[in-house]
Coordinates of C-alpha atoms in Angstrom, one line a residue:
M1 CA 0.0 0.0 0.0
G2 CA 2.6 2.6 -1.1
C3 CA 5.6 3.8 0.7
V4 CA 5.7 4.3 4.5
D5 CA 7.4 7.7 5.0
P6 CA 8.7 9.4 8.1
V7 CA 7.2 12.6 6.8
Q8 CA 3.7 11.4 7.6
P9 CA 3.9 12.5 11.3
V10 CA 4.7 16.0 10.0
V11 CA 1.6 16.0 7.9
A12 CA -0.6 14.6 10.8
V13 CA 0.5 17.1 13.4
Y14 CA 0.4 20.1 11.0
S15 CA -3.1 19.1 9.7
F16 CA -4.4 18.8 13.2
C17 CA -3.2 22.3 14.1
F18 CA -4.4 23.8 10.8
F19 CA -7.8 22.3 10.7
M20 CA -8.3 23.1 14.4
T21 CA -7.4 26.8 13.8
I22 CA -9.7 27.4 10.8
P23 CA -13.1 26.8 12.5
L24 CA -11.8 28.2 15.7
L25 CA -10.8 31.5 14.1
Q26 CA -14.1 31.8 12.2
Q27 CA -16.2 31.3 15.4
Y28 CA -13.9 33.7 17.4
L29 CA -14.3 36.4 14.8
Y30 CA -18.1 35.7 14.8
A31 CA -18.2 36.2 18.6
R32 CA -16.1 39.4 18.6
L33 CA -18.0 41.0 15.7
W34 CA -21.3 40.1 17.4
E35 CA -20.2 41.9 20.5
R36 CA -19.1 44.9 18.4
L37 CA -22.2 45.2 16.3
S38 CA -24.9 44.3 18.9
S39 CA -23.2 45.9 21.9
A40 CA -24.2 42.8 23.8
P41 CA -22.4 39.7 25.1
Y42 CA -22.1 36.8 22.6
P43 CA -25.1 34.4 23.3
S44 CA -23.7 31.3 24.8
S45 CA -24.9 27.9 23.6
S46 CA -23.7 26.0 26.7
S47 CA -27.2 25.0 27.7
S48 CA -28.3 24.0 24.2
Q49 CA -27.1 22.2 21.2
N50 CA -28.3 25.1 19.0
S51 CA -27.2 28.7 18.8
Q52 CA -29.5 31.4 20.1
C53 CA -30.5 32.5 16.6
A54 CA -33.2 29.8 16.7
N55 CA -34.9 31.5 19.7
S56 CA -34.3 35.1 18.6
S57 CA -37.0 37.5 18.0
S58 CA -37.6 39.0 14.6
N59 CA -35.9 42.3 15.5
L60 CA -32.6 40.5 15.9
T61 CA -32.7 38.9 12.5
F62 CA -31.1 41.9 10.9
T63 CA -28.3 41.8 13.4
Y64 CA -27.5 38.2 12.7
M65 CA -27.4 39.0 9.0
E66 CA -25.0 41.8 9.5
V67 CA -22.7 39.6 11.7
Q68 CA -22.7 37.0 9.0
K69 CA -21.7 39.5 6.4
E70 CA -19.0 41.1 8.5
T71 CA -17.6 37.8 9.6
S72 CA -17.4 36.5 6.0
L73 CA -15.6 39.7 4.8
F74 CA -13.1 39.8 7.7
V75 CA -12.3 36.1 7.2
L76 CA -11.7 37.0 3.5
Y77 CA -9.3 39.8 4.6
V78 CA -7.3 37.5 6.8
E79 CA -7.1 34.8 4.2
L80 CA -6.0 37.3 1.5
S81 CA -3.3 38.8 3.9
F82 CA -1.9 35.3 4.1
L83 CA -2.5 34.1 0.5
L84 CA -1.0 37.0 -1.4
P85 CA 2.6 36.7 0.0
S86 CA 2.3 33.0 0.1
M87 CA 1.4 32.8 -3.6
F88 CA 5.0 33.9 -4.3
S89 CA 7.0 32.4 -1.4
S90 CA 5.5 28.9 -1.5
P91 CA 6.5 28.0 -5.1
L92 CA 10.0 29.3 -4.5
L93 CA 10.4 27.2 -1.4
V94 CA 9.2 24.0 -3.1
A95 CA 11.3 24.6 -6.2
C96 CA 14.3 25.4 -4.0
S97 CA 13.9 22.0 -2.3
D98 CA 15.3 20.3 -5.4
S99 CA 18.7 21.7 -4.6
R100 CA 18.5 22.6 -0.9
G101 CA 16.6 19.6 0.4
R102 CA 12.9 19.0 1.2
K103 CA 13.4 20.5 4.7
A104 CA 13.8 23.9 3.0
A105 CA 10.1 23.7 2.1
M106 CA 8.9 22.3 5.4
A107 CA 10.6 24.3 8.2
P108 CA 9.6 27.9 7.2
P109 CA 5.8 27.2 7.0
L110 CA 5.9 25.6 10.5
L111 CA 7.6 28.7 11.9
G112 CA 5.1 31.0 10.3
N113 CA 2.1 29.0 11.6
L114 CA 3.7 28.9 15.1
L115 CA 3.9 32.7 15.0
F116 CA 0.3 33.0 13.7
S117 CA -1.1 30.7 16.4
A118 CA 0.7 32.6 19.1
C119 CA -0.7 35.9 17.8
C120 CA -4.2 34.5 17.8
F121 CA -3.7 33.3 21.4
L122 CA -2.6 36.8 22.5
V123 CA -5.4 38.5 20.6
S124 CA -8.1 36.3 22.1
C125 CA -6.6 36.2 25.6
F126 CA -6.3 40.0 26.0
S127 CA -9.0 41.1 23.5
L128 CA -6.5 43.0 21.4
D129 CA -7.3 44.7 18.1
L130 CA -8.4 42.2 15.4
R131 CA -6.3 44.0 12.8
L132 CA -3.2 42.4 14.4
L133 CA -4.4 39.1 12.9
L134 CA -3.9 40.7 9.4
G135 CA -0.3 41.4 10.1
A136 CA 0.3 37.9 11.6
A137 CA -1.3 36.3 8.6
F138 CA 0.9 38.3 6.2
L139 CA 4.0 37.2 8.1
S140 CA 2.9 33.6 8.0
G141 CA 2.3 33.9 4.3
L142 CA 5.8 35.2 3.7
L143 CA 7.1 32.0 5.3
G144 CA 5.2 29.7 2.9
G145 CA 2.1 28.4 4.6
P146 CA 0.4 25.1 4.1
P147 CA 0.9 24.8 0.3
A148 CA 4.7 25.0 0.8
L149 CA 4.8 22.4 3.5
L150 CA 2.5 20.0 1.7
G151 CA 4.4 20.5 -1.6
G152 CA 7.6 19.6 0.2
C153 CA 5.9 16.6 1.8
F154 CA 4.5 15.3 -1.5
A155 CA 8.0 15.8 -3.2
Y156 CA 9.4 13.9 -0.2
V157 CA 7.0 11.0 -0.9
A158 CA 7.9 11.1 -4.6
D159 CA 11.6 10.8 -3.7
R160 CA 11.0 7.9 -1.5
C161 CA 8.9 6.1 -4.1
G162 CA 11.6 6.8 -6.7
E163 CA 14.1 5.1 -4.4
A164 CA 11.8 2.1 -4.0
D165 CA 11.4 1.9 -7.8
R166 CA 15.1 1.9 -8.4
A167 CA 15.7 -0.7 -5.6
G168 CA 13.0 -3.1 -6.9
G169 CA 13.2 -5.8 -9.5
G170 CA 12.4 -5.6 -13.2
G171 CA 13.6 -4.0 -16.4
V172 CA 14.1 -0.5 -17.6
G173 CA 12.1 1.0 -20.3
V174 CA 9.4 3.4 -21.1
V175 CA 7.3 4.1 -18.0
G176 CA 3.7 4.8 -18.9
G177 CA 1.3 6.5 -16.6
G178 CA -1.5 4.5 -15.0
G179 CA -4.8 5.6 -16.3
G180 CA -4.9 9.2 -17.2
G181 CA -1.2 10.1 -16.8
A182 CA 2.1 9.3 -18.4
T183 CA 5.6 9.8 -17.2
E184 CA 9.0 10.2 -18.6
G185 CA 11.1 7.3 -17.4
A186 CA 14.5 8.3 -18.7
E187 CA 15.8 8.8 -15.2
R188 CA 14.7 5.4 -13.8
G189 CA 17.6 3.3 -13.0
R190 CA 18.2 -0.4 -13.3
G191 CA 15.6 -2.6 -11.6
S192 CA 12.4 -0.5 -12.1
P193 CA 9.2 -2.3 -11.4
P194 CA 6.6 -2.7 -14.0
D195 CA 4.9 0.4 -15.2
G196 CA 1.4 -0.2 -13.7
A197 CA 2.9 -1.2 -10.3
A198 CA 5.1 1.9 -10.1
A199 CA 2.2 4.2 -11.1
R200 CA -0.2 2.6 -8.7
R201 CA 2.3 2.6 -5.8
R202 CA 2.9 6.3 -6.2
T203 CA -0.8 7.1 -6.5
V204 CA -1.6 5.1 -3.3
S205 CA 1.3 6.7 -1.5
M206 CA 0.1 10.2 -2.1
A207 CA -3.5 9.0 -1.3
N208 CA -2.0 7.9 2.1
V209 CA -0.9 11.5 2.8
D210 CA -4.4 12.8 1.7
L211 CA -6.0 10.1 4.0
I212 CA -4.0 11.4 7.0
M213 CA -5.0 14.9 6.2
G214 CA -8.6 13.9 5.8
V215 CA -8.9 11.9 9.0
I216 CA -7.2 14.7 11.0
A217 CA -9.5 17.3 9.2
G218 CA -12.5 15.5 10.7
V219 CA -11.1 14.9 14.2
A220 CA -9.4 18.3 14.8
P221 CA -12.6 20.5 14.4
A222 CA -14.5 18.1 16.7
V223 CA -11.8 18.5 19.4
T224 CA -11.9 22.3 18.8
E225 CA -15.6 22.5 19.4
L226 CA -15.2 20.5 22.7
L227 CA -12.4 22.8 23.8
I228 CA -14.5 25.9 22.9
H229 CA -17.4 24.4 24.9
A230 CA -15.2 23.8 27.9
V231 CA -12.5 26.5 28.0
S232 CA -13.6 29.2 25.5
F233 CA -11.4 30.4 22.6
S234 CA -7.9 31.2 24.0
W235 CA -6.5 27.8 25.0
P236 CA -7.0 26.0 21.7
F237 CA -4.8 28.6 20.0
L238 CA -2.1 27.9 22.6
V239 CA -2.4 24.2 22.0
A240 CA -1.9 24.7 18.3
A241 CA 1.2 26.9 18.8
L242 CA 2.8 24.3 21.1
L243 CA 2.1 21.5 18.5
H244 CA 3.7 23.6 15.8
L245 CA 6.8 24.1 17.9
L246 CA 7.0 20.3 18.5
N247 CA 6.6 19.6 14.8
L248 CA 9.3 22.1 13.8
A249 CA 11.7 20.4 16.2
Y250 CA 11.0 17.1 14.6
V251 CA 11.6 18.4 11.1
L252 CA 14.9 20.1 12.0
L253 CA 16.4 17.5 14.3
V254 CA 14.9 14.1 13.5
L255 CA 13.6 13.9 9.9
R256 CA 16.1 12.4 7.4
E257 CA 16.6 14.2 4.2
S258 CA 15.2 12.3 1.2
L259 CA 17.6 13.7 -1.5
V260 CA 20.9 12.0 -1.8
S261 CA 22.9 15.1 -2.8
V262 CA 22.0 18.5 -1.4
K263 CA 23.9 21.6 -2.5
P264 CA 25.2 23.6 0.5
L265 CA 24.3 27.2 0.9
A266 CA 26.8 29.5 -0.8
S267 CA 28.9 31.5 1.5
P268 CA 29.6 35.2 1.1
S269 CA 32.6 36.3 -0.9
S270 CA 36.0 36.1 0.7
S271 CA 36.6 39.9 0.3
S272 CA 33.6 40.6 2.6
S273 CA 34.7 38.1 5.2
T274 CA 38.4 39.1 5.4
S275 CA 37.8 42.9 5.3
S276 CA 37.8 44.3 8.8
T277 CA 38.6 48.0 8.1
S278 CA 35.1 49.2 8.9
S279 CA 32.2 47.4 10.5
S280 CA 29.6 49.4 8.6
S281 CA 31.2 48.7 5.2
S282 CA 31.5 45.0 6.1
R283 CA 27.8 44.9 7.0
L284 CA 26.9 46.6 3.7
R285 CA 29.0 44.2 1.6
G286 CA 27.5 41.3 3.5
M287 CA 24.0 42.6 2.8
M288 CA 24.8 43.1 -0.9
A289 CA 26.3 39.6 -1.1
C290 CA 23.2 38.1 0.6
A291 CA 20.9 40.0 -1.8
G292 CA 22.9 38.7 -4.8
L293 CA 22.7 35.2 -3.5
L294 CA 18.9 35.5 -3.0
R295 CA 18.4 37.0 -6.4
Q296 CA 20.5 34.2 -8.0
A297 CA 18.5 31.5 -6.0
V298 CA 15.1 33.0 -7.1
L299 CA 16.1 33.2 -10.7
G300 CA 17.6 29.7 -10.6
Q301 CA 14.3 28.2 -9.2
L302 CA 12.2 30.1 -11.7
Q303 CA 14.5 28.8 -14.5
S304 CA 14.1 25.3 -13.3
V305 CA 10.4 25.5 -13.7
Y306 CA 10.8 27.1 -17.1
M307 CA 13.3 24.5 -18.3
M308 CA 10.9 21.7 -17.3
F309 CA 8.4 22.9 -19.9
V310 CA 11.1 23.8 -22.5
M311 CA 12.8 20.4 -22.4
G312 CA 9.5 18.5 -22.6
S313 CA 7.7 17.6 -25.8
R314 CA 4.6 19.5 -27.0
R315 CA 2.3 16.7 -26.2
R316 CA 3.8 16.2 -22.7
N317 CA 3.4 19.9 -22.0
T318 CA -0.2 19.9 -23.2
A319 CA -1.0 17.0 -20.9
L320 CA 0.8 18.7 -18.0
G321 CA -1.0 21.9 -18.6
L322 CA -4.4 20.3 -18.8
T323 CA -3.7 18.3 -15.6
L324 CA -2.6 21.4 -13.7
A325 CA -5.6 23.4 -14.9
T326 CA -7.9 20.6 -13.8
F327 CA -6.3 20.5 -10.4
A328 CA -6.7 24.3 -10.0
L329 CA -10.3 24.3 -10.9
Y330 CA -11.1 21.4 -8.7
K331 CA -9.5 23.2 -5.7
L332 CA -11.5 26.3 -6.6
C333 CA -14.8 24.5 -6.5
K334 CA -14.0 22.3 -3.4
D335 CA -12.3 24.8 -1.2
G336 CA -14.7 27.6 -2.2
G337 CA -17.8 25.6 -1.4
M338 CA -16.8 23.7 1.7
S339 CA -15.1 26.7 3.4
L340 CA -18.5 28.2 4.0
F341 CA -20.0 25.2 5.9
V342 CA -19.4 26.7 9.4
L343 CA -21.0 30.1 8.5
Y344 CA -23.9 28.3 6.8
Q345 CA -24.4 26.1 9.9
L346 CA -24.4 29.1 12.2
N347 CA -27.0 30.9 10.2
Q348 CA -30.7 30.4 10.0
P349 CA -32.5 28.0 9.5
L350 CA -30.0 25.6 11.0
C351 CA -28.7 27.7 13.9
W352 CA -26.1 25.1 15.0
G353 CA -24.0 25.4 18.1
E354 CA -20.5 24.2 18.8
L355 CA -21.4 20.6 19.5
L356 CA -23.4 20.1 16.3
I357 CA -20.6 21.8 14.3
G358 CA -18.1 19.4 15.8
C359 CA -20.2 16.4 15.1
S360 CA -20.6 17.5 11.5
A361 CA -16.8 17.9 11.2
L362 CA -16.3 14.5 12.7
L363 CA -18.4 13.0 10.0
G364 CA -15.9 14.4 7.5
V365 CA -13.7 11.5 8.5
V366 CA -16.1 9.2 6.7
V367 CA -15.6 11.3 3.5
H368 CA -11.8 11.0 3.6
L369 CA -11.8 7.3 4.5
G370 CA -14.3 6.7 1.6
S371 CA -12.1 8.7 -0.8
F372 CA -9.0 6.7 0.2
A373 CA -10.9 3.4 -0.2
G374 CA -12.1 4.6 -3.6
V375 CA -8.6 5.4 -4.8
F376 CA -7.3 2.1 -3.5
V377 CA -10.1 0.1 -5.2
F378 CA -10.8 2.0 -8.4
S379 CA -7.1 2.2 -9.2
R380 CA -7.2 -1.5 -9.8
C381 CA -9.9 -1.4 -12.5
L382 CA -10.2 2.2 -13.7
G383 CA -7.8 4.8 -15.1
D384 CA -6.8 8.0 -13.3
A385 CA -9.0 10.1 -15.5
D386 CA -12.1 8.0 -14.6
I387 CA -11.3 8.2 -10.9
V388 CA -11.1 12.0 -11.2
L389 CA -14.5 12.2 -13.0
L390 CA -16.1 10.1 -10.2
G391 CA -14.7 12.5 -7.6
L392 CA -15.9 15.5 -9.4
L393 CA -19.4 14.0 -9.7
S394 CA -19.4 13.3 -6.0
L395 CA -18.4 16.8 -5.2
A396 CA -21.1 18.4 -7.4
A397 CA -23.8 16.1 -5.9
G398 CA -22.8 17.0 -2.3
L399 CA -22.7 20.7 -2.9
L400 CA -26.1 20.6 -4.7
M401 CA -27.6 18.9 -1.7
A402 CA -25.9 21.4 0.7
A403 CA -27.4 24.3 -1.2
F404 CA -31.0 23.1 -0.3
A405 CA -30.3 21.6 3.2
N406 CA -32.6 23.4 5.6
T407 CA -32.8 20.8 8.4
T408 CA -30.3 19.2 10.7
L409 CA -30.8 15.8 9.2
L410 CA -30.3 16.9 5.6
M411 CA -27.1 18.8 6.6
F412 CA -25.7 15.6 8.2
L413 CA -26.7 13.6 5.1
V414 CA -24.7 15.9 2.8
R415 CA -21.6 13.9 3.7
V416 CA -23.0 10.8 1.9
P417 CA -22.8 12.1 -1.7
L418 CA -19.5 13.8 -0.7
V419 CA -17.9 10.5 0.2
L420 CA -15.7 10.3 -2.9
C421 CA -15.0 14.1 -3.4
D422 CA -11.3 13.9 -2.2
M423 CA -10.2 11.3 -4.8
P424 CA -9.2 13.9 -7.4
S425 CA -6.7 15.5 -5.1
A426 CA -4.3 12.6 -4.7
V427 CA -4.9 11.2 -8.2
L428 CA -4.2 14.6 -10.0
R429 CA -1.0 15.0 -7.9
S430 CA 0.1 11.6 -8.9
M431 CA -0.6 12.3 -12.6
V432 CA 1.4 15.5 -12.4
S433 CA 4.3 13.6 -10.8
H434 CA 4.2 10.9 -13.5
L435 CA 4.7 13.6 -16.1
A436 CA 7.9 14.9 -14.6
L437 CA 11.4 13.4 -14.2
S438 CA 12.7 12.6 -10.8
S439 CA 15.0 15.7 -10.9
E440 CA 11.9 17.8 -11.7
Q441 CA 9.7 16.8 -8.8
G442 CA 10.3 20.0 -6.9
A443 CA 9.7 22.2 -9.9
V444 CA 6.5 20.4 -10.8
F445 CA 5.1 20.5 -7.3
A446 CA 6.1 24.2 -7.2
C447 CA 3.7 24.7 -10.1
V448 CA 1.0 22.7 -8.2
V449 CA 1.6 24.8 -5.1
F450 CA 1.3 28.1 -7.1
L451 CA -1.9 27.0 -8.8
E452 CA -3.3 25.8 -5.5
M453 CA -2.6 29.2 -4.0
V454 CA -4.2 31.0 -6.9
S455 CA -7.3 28.8 -6.8
V456 CA -7.7 29.1 -3.1
C457 CA -7.3 32.9 -3.3
A458 CA -9.8 33.1 -6.1
A459 CA -12.2 30.8 -4.2
L460 CA -12.1 33.0 -1.1
V461 CA -12.7 36.2 -3.0
V462 CA -15.5 34.8 -5.2
F463 CA -17.3 32.6 -2.7
N464 CA -17.0 34.8 0.4
S465 CA -18.1 37.8 -1.5
T466 CA -21.0 35.9 -3.1
Y467 CA -22.1 34.5 0.3
A468 CA -22.0 38.0 1.8
A469 CA -24.1 39.3 -1.1
T470 CA -26.7 36.5 -1.2
V471 CA -27.0 35.4 2.4
S472 CA -30.1 37.6 2.9
W473 CA -32.2 36.0 0.1
F474 CA -30.6 32.5 -0.6
S475 CA -27.7 31.4 1.7
G476 CA -27.1 28.3 -0.4
F477 CA -26.4 30.1 -3.6
S478 CA -22.6 29.8 -3.2
F479 CA -22.9 25.9 -3.0
L480 CA -25.0 25.9 -6.1
L481 CA -22.3 28.1 -7.9
A482 CA -19.5 25.7 -6.8
A483 CA -21.5 22.7 -8.1
L484 CA -22.0 24.3 -11.5
L485 CA -18.3 25.2 -11.8
A486 CA -17.3 21.6 -11.2
V487 CA -18.4 20.9 -14.8
V488 CA -15.4 22.7 -16.2
P489 CA -12.6 20.4 -14.7
A490 CA -14.7 17.5 -15.8
I491 CA -14.6 18.7 -19.4
L492 CA -10.8 19.2 -19.2
I493 CA -10.4 15.7 -17.9
G494 CA -12.4 14.4 -20.9
V495 CA -10.0 16.3 -23.2
L496 CA -7.0 14.9 -21.4
K497 CA -8.4 11.4 -21.7
G498 CA -8.9 11.8 -25.4
L499 CA -5.4 13.2 -25.8
R500 CA -3.8 10.2 -24.1
Q501 CA -5.8 7.7 -26.2
D502 CA -4.6 9.5 -29.4
S503 CA -1.0 9.4 -28.1
E504 CA -1.2 5.7 -27.4
E505 CA -2.4 5.0 -30.9
D506 CA 0.4 7.1 -32.4
T507 CA 3.0 5.3 -30.2
N508 CA 1.7 1.9 -31.1
S509 CA 1.8 2.6 -34.9
L510 CA 5.3 4.1 -34.7
T511 CA 6.6 1.1 -32.6
A512 CA 5.2 -1.3 -35.2
E513 CA 6.8 0.5 -38.1
D514 CA 10.2 0.7 -36.4
A515 CA 10.2 -2.9 -35.1
D516 CA 11.8 -4.2 -38.4
S517 CA 14.4 -1.5 -38.7
G518 CA 15.8 -2.2 -35.2
T519 CA 16.0 1.5 -34.1
G520 CA 14.6 3.2 -31.0
V521 CA 11.6 5.3 -31.1
V522 CA 11.1 8.7 -29.3
M523 CA 7.9 8.4 -27.5
A524 CA 5.1 11.0 -27.5
Y525 CA 5.8 12.2 -24.0
G526 CA 9.6 12.6 -24.5
T527 CA 10.8 9.2 -23.3
V528 CA 12.9 6.9 -25.5
A529 CA 11.7 3.3 -26.3
S530 CA 14.2 0.6 -27.0
P531 CA 13.7 -1.6 -30.1
P532 CA 12.1 -5.0 -29.5
G533 CA 14.5 -7.8 -28.5
R534 CA 17.2 -5.4 -27.3
R535 CA 18.0 -4.9 -23.6
P536 CA 17.0 -1.4 -22.5
Q537 CA 19.9 0.8 -21.5
S538 CA 20.3 1.7 -17.8
D539 CA 21.4 5.0 -16.4
D540 CA 24.9 3.6 -15.9
D541 CA 25.2 2.6 -19.6
R542 CA 24.1 6.0 -20.7
A543 CA 26.5 7.7 -18.4
Q544 CA 29.5 5.5 -19.6
H545 CA 28.6 5.7 -23.3
P546 CA 26.9 9.0 -24.0
A547 CA 27.3 8.5 -27.8
K548 CA 24.9 5.6 -27.6
L549 CA 22.1 7.8 -26.4
P550 CA 19.4 8.7 -29.0
A551 CA 20.1 12.2 -30.2
I552 CA 17.2 14.0 -28.6
A553 CA 17.9 12.5 -25.1
Y554 CA 21.7 13.2 -25.6
I555 CA 21.1 16.8 -26.5
R556 CA 18.7 17.2 -23.5
S557 CA 21.3 15.8 -21.1
R558 CA 24.0 18.1 -22.5
C559 CA 21.6 21.1 -22.3
Q560 CA 21.0 20.2 -18.6
H561 CA 24.8 20.0 -18.1
W562 CA 25.2 23.4 -19.7
Q563 CA 22.5 24.8 -17.5
D564 CA 24.3 23.6 -14.4
L565 CA 27.5 25.3 -15.7
R566 CA 25.6 28.5 -16.1
L567 CA 24.3 28.3 -12.5
D568 CA 27.8 27.5 -11.2
R569 CA 29.5 30.3 -13.2
G570 CA 27.5 33.4 -12.3
D571 CA 30.3 35.8 -12.7
A572 CA 30.9 36.4 -16.5
G573 CA 28.6 36.1 -19.5
A574 CA 31.6 35.4 -21.7
G575 CA 32.5 32.3 -19.8
R576 CA 29.0 31.0 -20.4
S577 CA 29.2 31.6 -24.1
S578 CA 32.6 30.0 -24.4
H579 CA 31.3 26.8 -22.6
F580 CA 28.3 26.6 -24.9
M581 CA 30.4 27.0 -28.0
K582 CA 32.9 24.4 -26.9
W583 CA 30.0 22.0 -26.2
L584 CA 28.4 22.7 -29.5
M585 CA 31.6 22.1 -31.5
T586 CA 32.3 18.9 -29.6
S587 CA 28.8 17.5 -29.9
M588 CA 28.1 18.4 -33.5
G589 CA 31.6 17.8 -34.9
S590 CA 30.8 14.1 -35.7
G591 CA 29.0 13.4 -38.9
K592 CA 27.5 10.3 -37.3
M593 CA 26.0 12.5 -34.6
M594 CA 24.5 14.9 -37.1
V595 CA 22.8 12.0 -39.0
E596 CA 21.5 10.6 -35.8
F597 CA 20.2 14.0 -34.8
F598 CA 18.3 14.7 -38.0
S599 CA 16.8 11.1 -37.9
A600 CA 15.6 11.5 -34.4
A601 CA 14.2 14.9 -35.2
M602 CA 12.1 13.5 -38.0
V603 CA 10.8 10.7 -35.7
L604 CA 10.0 13.3 -33.0
R605 CA 8.1 15.5 -35.6
V606 CA 5.9 12.5 -36.4
C607 CA 5.3 11.7 -32.8
R608 CA 4.2 15.2 -32.0

């Protein structure tokens, strides 16, 4: 059932704190804004399962509507203060993890959430100004946030599964994606397992991480509601801060790095370290050196994402783009719709209290368990694209039911059609991972993180604003809108499924034509197929005999080598040009290489 990773405790503890903080913050803001707008204490629900809006007179209805609107808008401001800086810092942290290690994407978000939870504790304990939460959210966003940590964790899982693939038995060849995805298998070493087993193992491994998040997402809010019922709002924030501190210590001191080779951080120039004439000038040179290193690191990570698309084939890039777009739109619909559940349950006609909200969140565990079981079962008989379509159908059905749920029983039954709605999350991440090389996992998950941030930001703006505008006449309109938008990613998945079927037909026809000639075929997604009857080359063979590489793969490897030279030699542009010209003359000087190049180019043109 996938790879067992030491990163799973990090995901579990972080998810518990994160999903405990979200409903806690919403209800705390609701209570504070109630006291401000009504000039009265917040109505306690300690003696009843329902909130006091069920027993309120008609003259308080307008006050409840105003509190709903103001709470929705202030939650939007807090989330935007976090998401806007995190939209840029999270992809850089995840992309940087390819060279600096996966811990570089895990530690900063834990520190940021530790500071945010501590600030929430101080604000709630001493009734400080709520605008302090905006500054704390902005600082937490600068340090990455949940997308950066989860992106690093998923890249960690991909690294561990790659190690298991290389250590297993089997041959080396073209690695095709299971179901709706495909992967470039050029970097798989000797002893890779069969294609379907490798794809299924990676999918189930990432589903394991989603399962942990899902189970904790149901347990944490239930614990939060019990704590609110017992000790009010302040102490749960303190518990979250202490758990973040414990998690940060585990990542820094206990967790083993998954990458074999991690580049050390560059040190400042020797001139700035040896110069001691003036302390002020030394600090200035040190700051300039750090700024230069930061600029070089940022440009290097952006270039790694750019090169991932440049070095891929057109069909591979099309499949990758469609998969990323599907993931972004899925997150837009799911996060936008389900983020309003607490406010919807606090409002009329449900008027739920803390205990009922906690029970509803606890039922969310059934949803995540059902989604994991669905991935585990359906991956044996269905393709990835079909699993994603089932998950989108489940999401749309559940949101449609929530839009018209006006009784407690119906609101609890909403979890039944939502039981498979989390399946697309793990499957789409696995499909994206299959489309990237092992050296590109950080770059591709940086794209996933960036799109996830954009979609969550757009979801908060669209759905919170829509809820605030429509709560007075139809509070379920936002759920209806999210269900209708779920049709768009379903259409994209259908296009991706048709694209993959076309590529398989082209690949089969090309392989049949080249079987008699005994030459290799460049596959549609950029991988190289060995001719029938010939043992596929391993990575060691390719490294010892680069001339035996097919031309396209050889040129790609040399371009990657030249890119590394450019990153290492950041002092002179002339040095870069001279290295490139030397490589060009060496590589293209052989007439045999030129013939091989043009032959492979013609095959690649047909494949595309």
